[in-house]
Amino acid sequence: MKKTLAWATLLGCAMPAAAADTLDRGDTAWMLVATVLVLFMTVPGIALFYAGMARKKNILGTIAQDLGISGVITIVWFLIGYSLAFSENCAFIGGLSLAGFAGVGVADVSGSIPSMLFALFQMTFAVLTACLVTGAWAGRMKFSSMLVFMVLWSILVYAPVCHWVWAADGFFFKMGALDYAGGTVVHINAGIAGLAGALILGKRDGYGRVPMQPSNLTFAVLGACVLWVGWMGFNGGSGFEANGRAAMAMAVTQIAAAGGLVGWMAMEWFFRGKPSVLGMISGAVAGLVGITPGSGFVLPVPALLIGAVTGVVCFWSATVIKFRLGYDDSLDAWGVHGVGGVVGAVLTGFFATSAVTGSALPGMWTQVGIQVLSVAATIAYGGLMSALILLGIKRIMGLRVTGEEEMQGLDLALHGERIE
């Protein structure tokens, strides 16, 4: 398919025209593994990570959101999302030519991998991104309203932004915006949607007055570790080939994660006297978010800097600025994913090098300008559209659980279950 080949061309890894659509078993094997790794990030990765940071009465409710999204968005992506994101139509959004995976058969090849594998790999991204959003409103949103929001958001926000950046006729793709694995498409997009939800839903009952510590740090650590490992497929698979660039992407991913962990840990140790385990895993995730847009464009030393800077900035965003501004981003979807994505996307413009891409890049400041424009457009469009969808749902069916249900906990109130 032309869309995959065009994306490979932008990444500097396109094959000669004569071999453009020839299946390569090595690339295919690697992408099968990478796809499983990204799915593993969602179930159980995000489920455990978020559930461990939620309060005990909301553990199952938090996991239920992750599971519900995994089912619903898989179906949405299959029916319409993939087509809107990757079929060629116009610079803003794709058409319906690939709806229901039409034309994506067993023998179809995209670049050097099966077209179905490309569609499946992108499906795991769509599912994961939607799950990330829910961290901002943990403990207070109706399950039914959340599912309706995710269906509409996936179609009206995720698919268009994905098309802008990754589809052959998307306007940021043609402009040359660099987003190797989803700093803009995934993390900024999810973060700003989460922030819109947190602001419209309002604060949790008792926020700032009663303790709301994580219920199970073991769950959170296990989830973060699954995310860390899975991120190797998330970033390493985004070039769609098993080659030296995939190895470099994995190397800078690991280095940036370490930089983020150490950066957050150092700030917490200095300003709070003790390095917490929650801080360490938050820093590692921040570093992973920061390197995501540049993982196929930068070398190891800049990756360390990107990870460390993202860890430091996200520490301030999640532990200081949030409280000063007074909004309740429950599990820091905006504070880590949104802010980390912004930092990583902009720094990618500074550090991207043809030594990794294998193709010429515009001047540094030109690239930084393109990166800033893509970030601003994603925040503006994603924030506005997410708010409109949320306000519409609020008017029609309501967004927030009742005060009694919130006090009882989402596990029992919405799902009839609880952890003793």
PDB file of C-alpha atoms in Angstrom, residues 57-344:
ATOM      1  CA  LYS A  57     -12.461   1.273  45.706  1.00  0.00           C
ATOM      2  CA  ASN A  58     -11.744   2.154  42.061  1.00  0.00           C
ATOM      3  CA  ILE A  59      -9.198  -0.521  41.092  1.00  0.00           C
ATOM      4  CA  LEU A  60     -11.654  -2.721  39.180  1.00  0.00           C
ATOM      5  CA  GLY A  61     -13.403   0.299  37.695  1.00  0.00           C
ATOM      6  CA  THR A  62     -10.087   1.529  36.336  1.00  0.00           C
ATOM      7  CA  ILE A  63      -9.280  -1.882  34.849  1.00  0.00           C
ATOM      8  CA  ALA A  64     -12.801  -2.073  33.403  1.00  0.00           C
ATOM      9  CA  GLN A  65     -12.204   1.145  31.471  1.00  0.00           C
ATOM     10  CA  ASP A  66      -9.042  -0.309  29.959  1.00  0.00           C
ATOM     11  CA  LEU A  67     -10.765  -3.557  29.009  1.00  0.00           C
ATOM     12  CA  GLY A  68     -13.866  -1.837  27.673  1.00  0.00           C
ATOM     13  CA  ILE A  69     -11.790   0.470  25.493  1.00  0.00           C
ATOM     14  CA  SER A  70      -9.694  -2.439  24.226  1.00  0.00           C
ATOM     15  CA  GLY A  71     -12.827  -4.126  22.941  1.00  0.00           C
ATOM     16  CA  VAL A  72     -14.771  -1.132  21.647  1.00  0.00           C
ATOM     17  CA  ILE A  73     -11.896   0.721  19.945  1.00  0.00           C
ATOM     18  CA  THR A  74     -10.670  -2.463  18.273  1.00  0.00           C
ATOM     19  CA  ILE A  75     -14.075  -2.714  16.596  1.00  0.00           C
ATOM     20  CA  VAL A  76     -14.180   1.027  15.762  1.00  0.00           C
ATOM     21  CA  TRP A  77     -10.708   0.858  14.227  1.00  0.00           C
ATOM     22  CA  PHE A  78     -11.642  -2.183  12.156  1.00  0.00           C
ATOM     23  CA  LEU A  79     -14.922  -0.728  10.923  1.00  0.00           C
ATOM     24  CA  ILE A  80     -13.925   2.859  10.193  1.00  0.00           C
ATOM     25  CA  GLY A  81     -10.948   4.240  12.142  1.00  0.00           C
ATOM     26  CA  TYR A  82      -8.206   2.664  10.035  1.00  0.00           C
ATOM     27  CA  SER A  83      -9.778   3.916   6.833  1.00  0.00           C
ATOM     28  CA  LEU A  84     -10.219   7.464   8.164  1.00  0.00           C
ATOM     29  CA  ALA A  85      -6.627   7.512   9.375  1.00  0.00           C
ATOM     30  CA  PHE A  86      -4.751   5.925   6.465  1.00  0.00           C
ATOM     31  CA  SER A  87      -6.756   5.923   3.234  1.00  0.00           C
ATOM     32  CA  GLU A  88      -5.941   8.764   0.876  1.00  0.00           C
ATOM     33  CA  ASN A  89      -8.667  11.376   0.570  1.00  0.00           C
ATOM     34  CA  CYS A  90      -7.573  14.871   1.619  1.00  0.00           C
ATOM     35  CA  ALA A  91      -5.030  16.561   3.877  1.00  0.00           C
ATOM     36  CA  PHE A  92      -7.392  16.560   6.874  1.00  0.00           C
ATOM     37  CA  ILE A  93      -8.828  13.043   6.986  1.00  0.00           C
ATOM     38  CA  GLY A  94      -8.991   9.835   4.974  1.00  0.00           C
ATOM     39  CA  GLY A  95     -12.018   8.368   3.255  1.00  0.00           C
ATOM     40  CA  LEU A  96     -13.944   5.108   3.594  1.00  0.00           C
ATOM     41  CA  SER A  97     -12.168   3.002   0.975  1.00  0.00           C
ATOM     42  CA  LEU A  98     -10.570   0.804   3.656  1.00  0.00           C
ATOM     43  CA  ALA A  99     -13.619   0.561   5.948  1.00  0.00           C
ATOM     44  CA  GLY A 100     -13.938  -2.906   7.437  1.00  0.00           C
ATOM     45  CA  PHE A 101     -10.381  -3.597   6.263  1.00  0.00           C
ATOM     46  CA  ALA A 102     -11.686  -3.672   2.682  1.00  0.00           C
ATOM     47  CA  GLY A 103      -8.900  -4.565   0.275  1.00  0.00           C
ATOM     48  CA  VAL A 104      -6.579  -5.682   3.074  1.00  0.00           C
ATOM     49  CA  GLY A 105      -6.213  -9.322   2.139  1.00  0.00           C
ATOM     50  CA  VAL A 106      -3.813 -12.113   2.963  1.00  0.00           C
ATOM     51  CA  ALA A 107      -1.648 -11.482  -0.097  1.00  0.00           C
ATOM     52  CA  ASP A 108      -1.556  -7.658   0.138  1.00  0.00           C
ATOM     53  CA  VAL A 109       1.827  -6.185   1.007  1.00  0.00           C
ATOM     54  CA  SER A 110       2.705  -2.742   2.375  1.00  0.00           C
ATOM     55  CA  GLY A 111       6.375  -2.057   1.832  1.00  0.00           C
ATOM     56  CA  SER A 112       7.913  -5.283   3.115  1.00  0.00           C
ATOM     57  CA  ILE A 113       5.209  -6.468   5.532  1.00  0.00           C
ATOM     58  CA  PRO A 114       1.637  -7.746   5.093  1.00  0.00           C
ATOM     59  CA  SER A 115      -0.892  -4.932   4.819  1.00  0.00           C
ATOM     60  CA  MET A 116      -2.974  -6.615   7.505  1.00  0.00           C
ATOM     61  CA  LEU A 117      -0.027  -6.489   9.875  1.00  0.00           C
ATOM     62  CA  PHE A 118       0.367  -2.763   9.281  1.00  0.00           C
ATOM     63  CA  ALA A 119      -3.344  -2.278  10.017  1.00  0.00           C
ATOM     64  CA  LEU A 120      -3.096  -4.417  13.174  1.00  0.00           C
ATOM     65  CA  PHE A 121       0.013  -2.604  14.423  1.00  0.00           C
ATOM     66  CA  GLN A 122      -1.789   0.717  14.013  1.00  0.00           C
ATOM     67  CA  MET A 123      -4.843  -0.740  15.753  1.00  0.00           C
ATOM     68  CA  THR A 124      -2.803  -1.354  18.907  1.00  0.00           C
ATOM     69  CA  PHE A 125      -1.775   2.315  18.856  1.00  0.00           C
ATOM     70  CA  ALA A 126      -5.382   3.482  18.583  1.00  0.00           C
ATOM     71  CA  VAL A 127      -6.413   1.278  21.519  1.00  0.00           C
ATOM     72  CA  LEU A 128      -3.465   2.298  23.695  1.00  0.00           C
ATOM     73  CA  THR A 129      -3.968   6.009  23.055  1.00  0.00           C
ATOM     74  CA  ALA A 130      -7.605   5.877  24.121  1.00  0.00           C
ATOM     75  CA  CYS A 131      -6.670   4.023  27.315  1.00  0.00           C
ATOM     76  CA  LEU A 132      -4.103   6.682  28.218  1.00  0.00           C
ATOM     77  CA  VAL A 133      -6.804   9.361  28.273  1.00  0.00           C
ATOM     78  CA  THR A 134      -8.717   7.739  31.137  1.00  0.00           C
ATOM     79  CA  GLY A 135      -5.998   8.413  33.705  1.00  0.00           C
ATOM     80  CA  ALA A 136      -7.050  12.067  33.886  1.00  0.00           C
ATOM     81  CA  TRP A 137     -10.536  11.360  35.238  1.00  0.00           C
ATOM     82  CA  ALA A 138     -10.017   8.178  37.246  1.00  0.00           C
ATOM     83  CA  GLY A 139     -12.628   7.653  39.945  1.00  0.00           C
ATOM     84  CA  ARG A 140     -15.424   9.906  38.730  1.00  0.00           C
ATOM     85  CA  MET A 141     -16.668   9.243  35.177  1.00  0.00           C
ATOM     86  CA  LYS A 142     -19.614   7.068  34.182  1.00  0.00           C
ATOM     87  CA  PHE A 143     -18.544   3.929  32.338  1.00  0.00           C
ATOM     88  CA  SER A 144     -21.263   4.330  29.700  1.00  0.00           C
ATOM     89  CA  SER A 145     -20.350   7.954  29.019  1.00  0.00           C
ATOM     90  CA  MET A 146     -16.682   7.057  28.841  1.00  0.00           C
ATOM     91  CA  LEU A 147     -17.333   4.439  26.142  1.00  0.00           C
ATOM     92  CA  VAL A 148     -19.454   6.842  24.084  1.00  0.00           C
ATOM     93  CA  PHE A 149     -16.761   9.501  24.377  1.00  0.00           C
ATOM     94  CA  MET A 150     -14.057   7.090  23.269  1.00  0.00           C
ATOM     95  CA  VAL A 151     -15.967   6.008  20.168  1.00  0.00           C
ATOM     96  CA  LEU A 152     -16.561   9.605  19.101  1.00  0.00           C
ATOM     97  CA  TRP A 153     -13.071  10.746  20.083  1.00  0.00           C
ATOM     98  CA  SER A 154     -11.417   7.915  18.185  1.00  0.00           C
ATOM     99  CA  ILE A 155     -13.322   8.847  15.015  1.00  0.00           C
ATOM    100  CA  LEU A 156     -13.313  12.644  15.291  1.00  0.00           C
ATOM    101  CA  VAL A 157      -9.969  13.325  16.971  1.00  0.00           C
ATOM    102  CA  TYR A 158      -7.550  10.406  16.912  1.00  0.00           C
ATOM    103  CA  ALA A 159      -8.140   9.392  13.281  1.00  0.00           C
ATOM    104  CA  PRO A 160      -7.752  12.923  11.851  1.00  0.00           C
ATOM    105  CA  VAL A 161      -4.590  13.711  13.832  1.00  0.00           C
ATOM    106  CA  CYS A 162      -3.165  10.334  12.850  1.00  0.00           C
ATOM    107  CA  HIS A 163      -3.928  11.177   9.215  1.00  0.00           C
ATOM    108  CA  TRP A 164      -2.282  14.606   9.477  1.00  0.00           C
ATOM    109  CA  VAL A 165       1.003  13.166  10.679  1.00  0.00           C
ATOM    110  CA  TRP A 166       1.291   9.628   9.270  1.00  0.00           C
ATOM    111  CA  ALA A 167      -0.832   9.359   6.112  1.00  0.00           C
ATOM    112  CA  ALA A 168       0.714  10.057   2.719  1.00  0.00           C
ATOM    113  CA  ASP A 169      -1.598  12.994   1.987  1.00  0.00           C
ATOM    114  CA  GLY A 170      -1.764  14.383   5.551  1.00  0.00           C
ATOM    115  CA  PHE A 171      -0.720  18.011   5.730  1.00  0.00           C
ATOM    116  CA  PHE A 172       1.846  17.602   8.525  1.00  0.00           C
ATOM    117  CA  PHE A 173       3.225  14.526   6.783  1.00  0.00           C
ATOM    118  CA  LYS A 174       3.779  16.554   3.628  1.00  0.00           C
ATOM    119  CA  MET A 175       5.172  19.428   5.666  1.00  0.00           C
ATOM    120  CA  GLY A 176       7.794  17.101   7.162  1.00  0.00           C
ATOM    121  CA  ALA A 177       6.709  16.937  10.823  1.00  0.00           C
ATOM    122  CA  LEU A 178       8.743  14.294  12.670  1.00  0.00           C
ATOM    123  CA  ASP A 179       6.797  11.923  14.893  1.00  0.00           C
ATOM    124  CA  TYR A 180       8.408   8.523  14.647  1.00  0.00           C
ATOM    125  CA  ALA A 181       6.185   6.615  17.067  1.00  0.00           C
ATOM    126  CA  GLY A 182       3.483   8.925  18.380  1.00  0.00           C
ATOM    127  CA  GLY A 183       4.651  11.838  20.519  1.00  0.00           C
ATOM    128  CA  THR A 184       2.018  14.014  18.858  1.00  0.00           C
ATOM    129  CA  VAL A 185      -0.456  11.429  17.572  1.00  0.00           C
ATOM    130  CA  VAL A 186      -0.499   9.394  20.796  1.00  0.00           C
ATOM    131  CA  HIS A 187       0.756  11.293  23.834  1.00  0.00           C
ATOM    132  CA  ILE A 188      -0.136  14.933  23.203  1.00  0.00           C
ATOM    133  CA  ASN A 189      -3.435  13.840  21.679  1.00  0.00           C
ATOM    134  CA  ALA A 190      -4.306  11.690  24.703  1.00  0.00           C
ATOM    135  CA  GLY A 191      -2.977  14.209  27.201  1.00  0.00           C
ATOM    136  CA  ILE A 192      -5.024  17.165  25.976  1.00  0.00           C
ATOM    137  CA  ALA A 193      -8.175  15.028  25.793  1.00  0.00           C
ATOM    138  CA  GLY A 194      -7.560  13.924  29.364  1.00  0.00           C
ATOM    139  CA  LEU A 195      -7.032  17.506  30.506  1.00  0.00           C
ATOM    140  CA  ALA A 196     -10.285  18.588  28.857  1.00  0.00           C
ATOM    141  CA  GLY A 197     -12.064  15.754  30.649  1.00  0.00           C
ATOM    142  CA  ALA A 198     -10.526  16.599  34.016  1.00  0.00           C
ATOM    143  CA  LEU A 199     -11.566  20.244  33.714  1.00  0.00           C
ATOM    144  CA  ILE A 200     -15.127  19.522  32.561  1.00  0.00           C
ATOM    145  CA  LEU A 201     -15.746  16.738  35.080  1.00  0.00           C
ATOM    146  CA  GLY A 202     -14.299  18.739  37.946  1.00  0.00           C
ATOM    147  CA  LYS A 203     -12.265  17.589  40.919  1.00  0.00           C
ATOM    148  CA  ARG A 204     -12.762  14.348  42.789  1.00  0.00           C
ATOM    149  CA  ASP A 205     -14.790  14.645  45.959  1.00  0.00           C
ATOM    150  CA  GLY A 206     -12.365  15.495  48.746  1.00  0.00           C
ATOM    151  CA  TYR A 207      -9.513  16.393  46.392  1.00  0.00           C
ATOM    152  CA  GLY A 208      -6.915  18.370  48.317  1.00  0.00           C
ATOM    153  CA  ARG A 209      -8.600  17.603  51.650  1.00  0.00           C
ATOM    154  CA  VAL A 210      -8.367  13.831  52.068  1.00  0.00           C
ATOM    155  CA  PRO A 211      -5.454  11.467  51.274  1.00  0.00           C
ATOM    156  CA  MET A 212      -5.619   9.929  47.790  1.00  0.00           C
ATOM    157  CA  GLN A 213      -2.470   7.847  47.716  1.00  0.00           C
ATOM    158  CA  PRO A 214      -2.065   4.954  45.259  1.00  0.00           C
ATOM    159  CA  SER A 215      -3.819   1.811  46.442  1.00  0.00           C
ATOM    160  CA  ASN A 216      -1.252  -0.724  45.265  1.00  0.00           C
ATOM    161  CA  LEU A 217       2.223   0.378  44.241  1.00  0.00           C
ATOM    162  CA  THR A 218       3.112  -3.201  43.327  1.00  0.00           C
ATOM    163  CA  PHE A 219       0.453  -3.119  40.603  1.00  0.00           C
ATOM    164  CA  ALA A 220       1.710   0.282  39.454  1.00  0.00           C
ATOM    165  CA  VAL A 221       5.341  -0.870  39.292  1.00  0.00           C
ATOM    166  CA  LEU A 222       4.410  -4.033  37.391  1.00  0.00           C
ATOM    167  CA  GLY A 223       2.369  -1.968  34.961  1.00  0.00           C
ATOM    168  CA  ALA A 224       5.199   0.524  34.463  1.00  0.00           C
ATOM    169  CA  CYS A 225       7.655  -2.310  33.836  1.00  0.00           C
ATOM    170  CA  VAL A 226       5.320  -3.821  31.232  1.00  0.00           C
ATOM    171  CA  LEU A 227       5.103  -0.409  29.583  1.00  0.00           C
ATOM    172  CA  TRP A 228       8.886  -0.042  29.615  1.00  0.00           C
ATOM    173  CA  VAL A 229       9.438  -3.419  27.928  1.00  0.00           C
ATOM    174  CA  GLY A 230       6.534  -2.982  25.523  1.00  0.00           C
ATOM    175  CA  TRP A 231       7.861   0.411  24.468  1.00  0.00           C
ATOM    176  CA  MET A 232      10.655  -1.404  22.648  1.00  0.00           C
ATOM    177  CA  GLY A 233       8.056  -2.625  20.168  1.00  0.00           C
ATOM    178  CA  PHE A 234       6.196   0.695  20.253  1.00  0.00           C
ATOM    179  CA  ASN A 235       9.268   2.664  19.155  1.00  0.00           C
ATOM    180  CA  GLY A 236      11.391  -0.076  17.609  1.00  0.00           C
ATOM    181  CA  GLY A 237       8.587  -1.252  15.352  1.00  0.00           C
ATOM    182  CA  SER A 238       7.609   2.168  14.013  1.00  0.00           C
ATOM    183  CA  GLY A 239      10.047   2.004  11.101  1.00  0.00           C
ATOM    184  CA  PHE A 240       8.390  -1.263   9.929  1.00  0.00           C
ATOM    185  CA  GLU A 241      11.742  -2.935   9.255  1.00  0.00           C
ATOM    186  CA  ALA A 242      14.143  -5.172  11.168  1.00  0.00           C
ATOM    187  CA  ASN A 243      17.352  -3.226  10.638  1.00  0.00           C
ATOM    188  CA  GLY A 244      19.953  -1.034  12.290  1.00  0.00           C
ATOM    189  CA  ARG A 245      17.536   1.831  12.668  1.00  0.00           C
ATOM    190  CA  ALA A 246      15.156  -0.326  14.675  1.00  0.00           C
ATOM    191  CA  ALA A 247      18.067  -1.258  16.947  1.00  0.00           C
ATOM    192  CA  MET A 248      18.969   2.418  17.337  1.00  0.00           C
ATOM    193  CA  ALA A 249      15.356   3.268  18.151  1.00  0.00           C
ATOM    194  CA  MET A 250      15.354   0.627  20.885  1.00  0.00           C
ATOM    195  CA  ALA A 251      18.701   1.826  22.230  1.00  0.00           C
ATOM    196  CA  VAL A 252      17.653   5.466  22.519  1.00  0.00           C
ATOM    197  CA  THR A 253      14.341   4.347  24.064  1.00  0.00           C
ATOM    198  CA  GLN A 254      16.170   2.539  26.852  1.00  0.00           C
ATOM    199  CA  ILE A 255      18.622   5.399  27.377  1.00  0.00           C
ATOM    200  CA  ALA A 256      15.869   8.021  27.509  1.00  0.00           C
ATOM    201  CA  ALA A 257      13.839   5.940  29.967  1.00  0.00           C
ATOM    202  CA  ALA A 258      16.881   5.809  32.230  1.00  0.00           C
ATOM    203  CA  GLY A 259      17.387   9.553  31.830  1.00  0.00           C
ATOM    204  CA  GLY A 260      13.772  10.256  32.731  1.00  0.00           C
ATOM    205  CA  LEU A 261      13.924   8.015  35.785  1.00  0.00           C
ATOM    206  CA  VAL A 262      17.120   9.623  37.068  1.00  0.00           C
ATOM    207  CA  GLY A 263      15.906  13.154  36.270  1.00  0.00           C
ATOM    208  CA  TRP A 264      12.636  12.740  38.190  1.00  0.00           C
ATOM    209  CA  MET A 265      14.373  10.861  41.008  1.00  0.00           C
ATOM    210  CA  ALA A 266      16.998  13.593  41.403  1.00  0.00           C
ATOM    211  CA  MET A 267      14.379  16.334  41.578  1.00  0.00           C
ATOM    212  CA  GLU A 268      12.293  14.451  44.117  1.00  0.00           C
ATOM    213  CA  TRP A 269      15.334  13.539  46.203  1.00  0.00           C
ATOM    214  CA  PHE A 270      16.556  17.140  46.250  1.00  0.00           C
ATOM    215  CA  PHE A 271      13.251  18.888  46.906  1.00  0.00           C
ATOM    216  CA  ARG A 272      11.459  16.252  49.022  1.00  0.00           C
ATOM    217  CA  GLY A 273      14.302  14.471  50.730  1.00  0.00           C
ATOM    218  CA  LYS A 274      13.473  10.934  49.562  1.00  0.00           C
ATOM    219  CA  PRO A 275      13.294   9.242  46.152  1.00  0.00           C
ATOM    220  CA  SER A 276       9.972   7.426  45.922  1.00  0.00           C
ATOM    221  CA  VAL A 277       9.238   4.306  43.883  1.00  0.00           C
ATOM    222  CA  LEU A 278       6.201   6.070  42.404  1.00  0.00           C
ATOM    223  CA  GLY A 279       8.492   8.888  41.335  1.00  0.00           C
ATOM    224  CA  MET A 280      10.954   6.503  39.720  1.00  0.00           C
ATOM    225  CA  ILE A 281       8.361   4.756  37.581  1.00  0.00           C
ATOM    226  CA  SER A 282       6.748   8.083  36.698  1.00  0.00           C
ATOM    227  CA  GLY A 283      10.128   9.394  35.600  1.00  0.00           C
ATOM    228  CA  ALA A 284      10.807   6.321  33.484  1.00  0.00           C
ATOM    229  CA  VAL A 285       7.436   6.673  31.745  1.00  0.00           C
ATOM    230  CA  ALA A 286       8.104  10.388  31.224  1.00  0.00           C
ATOM    231  CA  GLY A 287      11.437   9.591  29.585  1.00  0.00           C
ATOM    232  CA  LEU A 288       9.760   7.011  27.351  1.00  0.00           C
ATOM    233  CA  VAL A 289       7.116   9.524  26.326  1.00  0.00           C
ATOM    234  CA  GLY A 290       9.766  12.152  25.617  1.00  0.00           C
ATOM    235  CA  ILE A 291      11.793   9.966  23.272  1.00  0.00           C
ATOM    236  CA  THR A 292       8.810   8.561  21.383  1.00  0.00           C
ATOM    237  CA  PRO A 293       8.609  11.232  18.631  1.00  0.00           C
ATOM    238  CA  GLY A 294      12.366  11.251  18.076  1.00  0.00           C
ATOM    239  CA  SER A 295      13.232   7.590  18.601  1.00  0.00           C
ATOM    240  CA  GLY A 296      13.953   7.046  14.899  1.00  0.00           C
ATOM    241  CA  PHE A 297      15.659  10.380  14.378  1.00  0.00           C
ATOM    242  CA  VAL A 298      18.187  10.955  17.187  1.00  0.00           C
ATOM    243  CA  LEU A 299      21.440   9.511  18.512  1.00  0.00           C
ATOM    244  CA  PRO A 300      22.057   8.171  22.053  1.00  0.00           C
ATOM    245  CA  VAL A 301      23.574  11.298  23.660  1.00  0.00           C
ATOM    246  CA  PRO A 302      20.653  13.552  22.652  1.00  0.00           C
ATOM    247  CA  ALA A 303      18.311  10.745  23.767  1.00  0.00           C
ATOM    248  CA  LEU A 304      19.766  10.898  27.267  1.00  0.00           C
ATOM    249  CA  LEU A 305      19.240  14.654  27.320  1.00  0.00           C
ATOM    250  CA  ILE A 306      15.683  14.351  26.018  1.00  0.00           C
ATOM    251  CA  GLY A 307      14.847  11.751  28.657  1.00  0.00           C
ATOM    252  CA  ALA A 308      16.386  13.720  31.528  1.00  0.00           C
ATOM    253  CA  VAL A 309      14.774  17.016  30.519  1.00  0.00           C
ATOM    254  CA  THR A 310      11.386  15.352  30.083  1.00  0.00           C
ATOM    255  CA  GLY A 311      11.694  13.705  33.494  1.00  0.00           C
ATOM    256  CA  VAL A 312      12.467  17.037  35.168  1.00  0.00           C
ATOM    257  CA  VAL A 313       9.736  18.980  33.348  1.00  0.00           C
ATOM    258  CA  CYS A 314       7.105  16.302  33.991  1.00  0.00           C
ATOM    259  CA  PHE A 315       8.063  16.226  37.686  1.00  0.00           C
ATOM    260  CA  TRP A 316       7.199  19.926  37.949  1.00  0.00           C
ATOM    261  CA  SER A 317       4.093  19.537  35.831  1.00  0.00           C
ATOM    262  CA  ALA A 318       2.666  16.629  37.823  1.00  0.00           C
ATOM    263  CA  THR A 319       3.713  17.594  41.342  1.00  0.00           C
ATOM    264  CA  VAL A 320       3.818  21.396  41.409  1.00  0.00           C
ATOM    265  CA  ILE A 321       2.082  23.137  38.515  1.00  0.00           C
ATOM    266  CA  LYS A 322      -1.040  20.938  38.676  1.00  0.00           C
ATOM    267  CA  PHE A 323      -1.679  21.893  42.285  1.00  0.00           C
ATOM    268  CA  ARG A 324      -0.894  25.558  41.746  1.00  0.00           C
ATOM    269  CA  LEU A 325      -3.384  25.737  38.878  1.00  0.00           C
ATOM    270  CA  GLY A 326      -5.930  23.702  40.837  1.00  0.00           C
ATOM    271  CA  TYR A 327      -7.065  21.082  38.321  1.00  0.00           C
ATOM    272  CA  ASP A 328      -7.462  17.392  39.144  1.00  0.00           C
ATOM    273  CA  ASP A 329      -5.632  15.271  36.559  1.00  0.00           C
ATOM    274  CA  SER A 330      -6.010  12.121  38.661  1.00  0.00           C
ATOM    275  CA  LEU A 331      -3.169   9.982  37.275  1.00  0.00           C
ATOM    276  CA  ASP A 332      -1.327  12.714  35.339  1.00  0.00           C
ATOM    277  CA  ALA A 333      -2.405  11.897  31.797  1.00  0.00           C
ATOM    278  CA  TRP A 334      -1.681  15.505  30.834  1.00  0.00           C
ATOM    279  CA  GLY A 335       1.149  16.043  33.300  1.00  0.00           C
ATOM    280  CA  VAL A 336       3.215  13.124  31.968  1.00  0.00           C
ATOM    281  CA  HIS A 337       1.896  12.157  28.550  1.00  0.00           C
ATOM    282  CA  GLY A 338       0.765  15.549  27.282  1.00  0.00           C
ATOM    283  CA  VAL A 339       3.624  17.608  28.673  1.00  0.00           C
ATOM    284  CA  GLY A 340       6.176  14.875  27.960  1.00  0.00           C
ATOM    285  CA  GLY A 341       4.947  14.622  24.384  1.00  0.00           C
ATOM    286  CA  VAL A 342       5.320  18.381  23.892  1.00  0.00           C
ATOM    287  CA  VAL A 343       8.861  18.387  25.264  1.00  0.00           C
ATOM    288  CA  GLY A 344       9.869  15.384  23.171  1.00  0.00           C
TER     289      GLY A 344
END
